[in-house]
């Protein structure tokens, strides 16, 4: 069924309070670190102080002898996992690499890489024991920067890494894991037709997802082999799959229970602690809790990739782009697998172009293996492309929104990576931006305005949901996706809408791996789309049962029953004349009409509609300090249909905030030894509330016909445009183009000093 | 297992005794917003912590004739809600008020900010610029010292073992005297000063500067009293030439380092900017009295 007629909807499109809201506000919600188990021990991970070092010896004897220590593990306690691609989390991963990322084997590849772990009767003893573990290292030369890692003679992280995607296979290993290319049309011909060519190089930094909750888990490995894993993650099935593989446990022997999650943004789509805690628990036979400190999160877990973006665009004087070329060099961290693929695919997806050539490099260096972060890969490449398009617009003297409109992707556009777009709403976002009062307001001195657009695929995939009618006519919805953005509210709303009952009568829960069918993790902006589809279908199945129960009570055929406003009615006068039966009426009698009324649906959802966004940003630059103030910010986005508009707006505002941080101040600072110098929120500068104006949101609704309510993913595309929007605004304000992120005050002041020495400077 | 002893004496003498008699490292506790963070991170491992907050006089602000006397452990929130102090020395209050958030303000003290001995401490430049005297208690009784004599380097003070600060004596402003404090941080709050500047000026009836102190933070191992900046101001109104001389003097006094919070070059330039901006505010305030 389809519910695209907005006027007919009673629940979807309203803004009720999320079911998990009160617990979270008053501090009662149970996050990863809140769980305890009887007899539980405290674990602690020992981490490498070196960016790159061969581990020549680990002596755990002193730690083992410390009173209160019950287990110590090193890589020797884990199976040596062979090279095998994993499709469990978000983004590329390899089981061997993941195993070695959780516990270094032979070599430590970054400052903060886990090398051993202990479990003890208190956290203080565990900390003391970690210091007693003696690790001998042979320190090796290291490399942090992506282009330095690609250079000849760079320190090699993996001597078996031969760049894939190059024929014939290179003779020598390198830090370039992979090269990929995408081609459409004839790039040489395109540039030959161009009347203006702009070629620029941009760079971004790896950034932290900045989830507030550090990684945490409590696990038990039973003597019969049955394991329980309680942890904060973006997917309990992902946790189960990785633990099973990394430790050689049958999936049936692992019950992974999702904790409330205190933010993830992609950073919790893989595991760090759970396999280690299980290995400790197995060794000592007691449950083990492992909780990272903030410093461990910064040093030992994966940031978003950063990288170098080289853009070349050829255009006619009219503004029509005739050729576009891109080279991306992305940081993967210590193991292969940066999101350079999606970076390549999203870069020009906003445009309808005939001639495109894109090359991407996946490059390892001595930093933590990158993890997903909202629209992994897209913000980097889009920062380059949308900055370059702005430079083009300025050069040609064309309004940047008009230039985008002239070249915009629309239904029927064949993307450079293959598929043809349908039902997309990019142009409506440009129109809405152009017509927005913000775009017309006047700017003052030292102020500037920038616009930028962004694209993200959104995904569907495997989801399960069940709907249970309780005896009193209330309803339970069980789904398999940890709720990181208010998705439980959306699930309950869709179920309530289909069933025709109030939202408050539906209570959603996120089930553990034994309570609901397989569900792919929370990522790719898939949950409201894919799991929402499963919930809707399960609710529809329940409606069918309710109709047949009513039919049984009335002794008429089920086809003669109609479901409306939460009640069964005879469908027309031919069906007979009966008083309508409410869901509660039927529920009470369900024992006598065939038993419990439930339905579970498992699907592989297809047809996730892509998301487009266009943002407008105003800044003011303090020319003496280089400080950038965000004066006003408006985010326009095609959201398909907003199931819960407040939570959609929240996604947009959150993505913008994170993008502004990426643009202005966020970066990991490594010292000359490759040690992280800012492992905390004091010197890793995410925006604070007072840094930002209220982010204004405009939801454009171009419904996705493949979803019953028209939903498309909304959580990722809002982080794609901000970096270029801010950069373009700064260029407008100061007349100098900043191409390297972050655009921090010292860099802006230096750029201004190059323009002309400030009047009052010394000398 | 690491252990730490804790004492909360109710008199200065008891506190001095406890500090002097400690076997290992003894630390004085005021608000704890530095100390507890360092304790938790393992950066310090004291054997004894002596909490000063129960000692009478350690918390509170007294008006004593020519001085404001501020108990060493008085939290920021009490400074910013003291109308007399706020009116007399808006710059001192601005500096103290910039420390942390509302929660931190409920605890953070001037003594803690000074004795933590960070060159970036926000309350220190304006406190020094006002020629504040600190009263120190120790085994040999009490002594007084100018505030600038306390911090000798990052994390180091001139206080002897067993000594601690009991109060701050801040002289009241003369006619046409006032101050200002500004810091630069990349964000708008919850950050450590890249550069801080406290400026205190006295003007004559015509707006000509007769006395001045310009104190920079975060540009050297300790806060810096910039004598040449004061010279640039004294005898002048705040015209463009004076501002340029001030900027130059402030930059020349900088001996910063390049670290994760800023480069030498950048810190030096911003020191000049803040010297000018604080002077402009202080002159305007002083002229208005
Ligand atoms: C979230 C956060 C934000 C912060 N933001 C800022 C900021 O913006 N600007 C800034 O400058 N600081 C900031 N700080 C640091 C800190 O809050 C200040 O330095 C504060 O003034 C310390 O005062 P306290 O009373 O808490 O000191 P404590 O932590 O109690 O003591 C600090 C040091 O001083 C010593 N000490 C305390 N009292 C005495 C005494 N009477 N005599 C001798 N020694 C003494 C202690 O032994 C210790 O070494 C921040 C801290 C936090 C946690």
XYZ file of C-alpha atoms in Angstrom, chain A residues 156 173 196 221 267 284 295 300 334 357 394 397 466 468 506 560 574 607 610 647 676 692 701 751:
24
model
C 55.853 0.840 4.124
C 54.589 -2.992 -2.627
C 37.461 28.279 -19.533
C 31.843 -15.904 27.578
C 32.039 5.655 14.111
C 39.076 -16.093 33.098
C 41.799 9.745 24.972
C 42.571 4.238 18.985
C 46.559 1.876 8.997
C 37.003 11.175 -15.579
C 32.987 33.801 -9.835
C 30.402 36.218 -13.230
C 7.738 -7.492 13.900
C 2.714 -7.705 18.093
C 2.588 1.720 19.918
C -16.023 -8.090 3.117
C -23.929 -6.142 1.235
C 14.829 1.748 -4.225
C 19.137 9.569 -3.348
C 13.898 14.686 13.716
C 48.508 12.389 18.634
C 26.637 28.799 15.743
C 9.495 17.014 -0.262
C 46.155 34.455 3.915
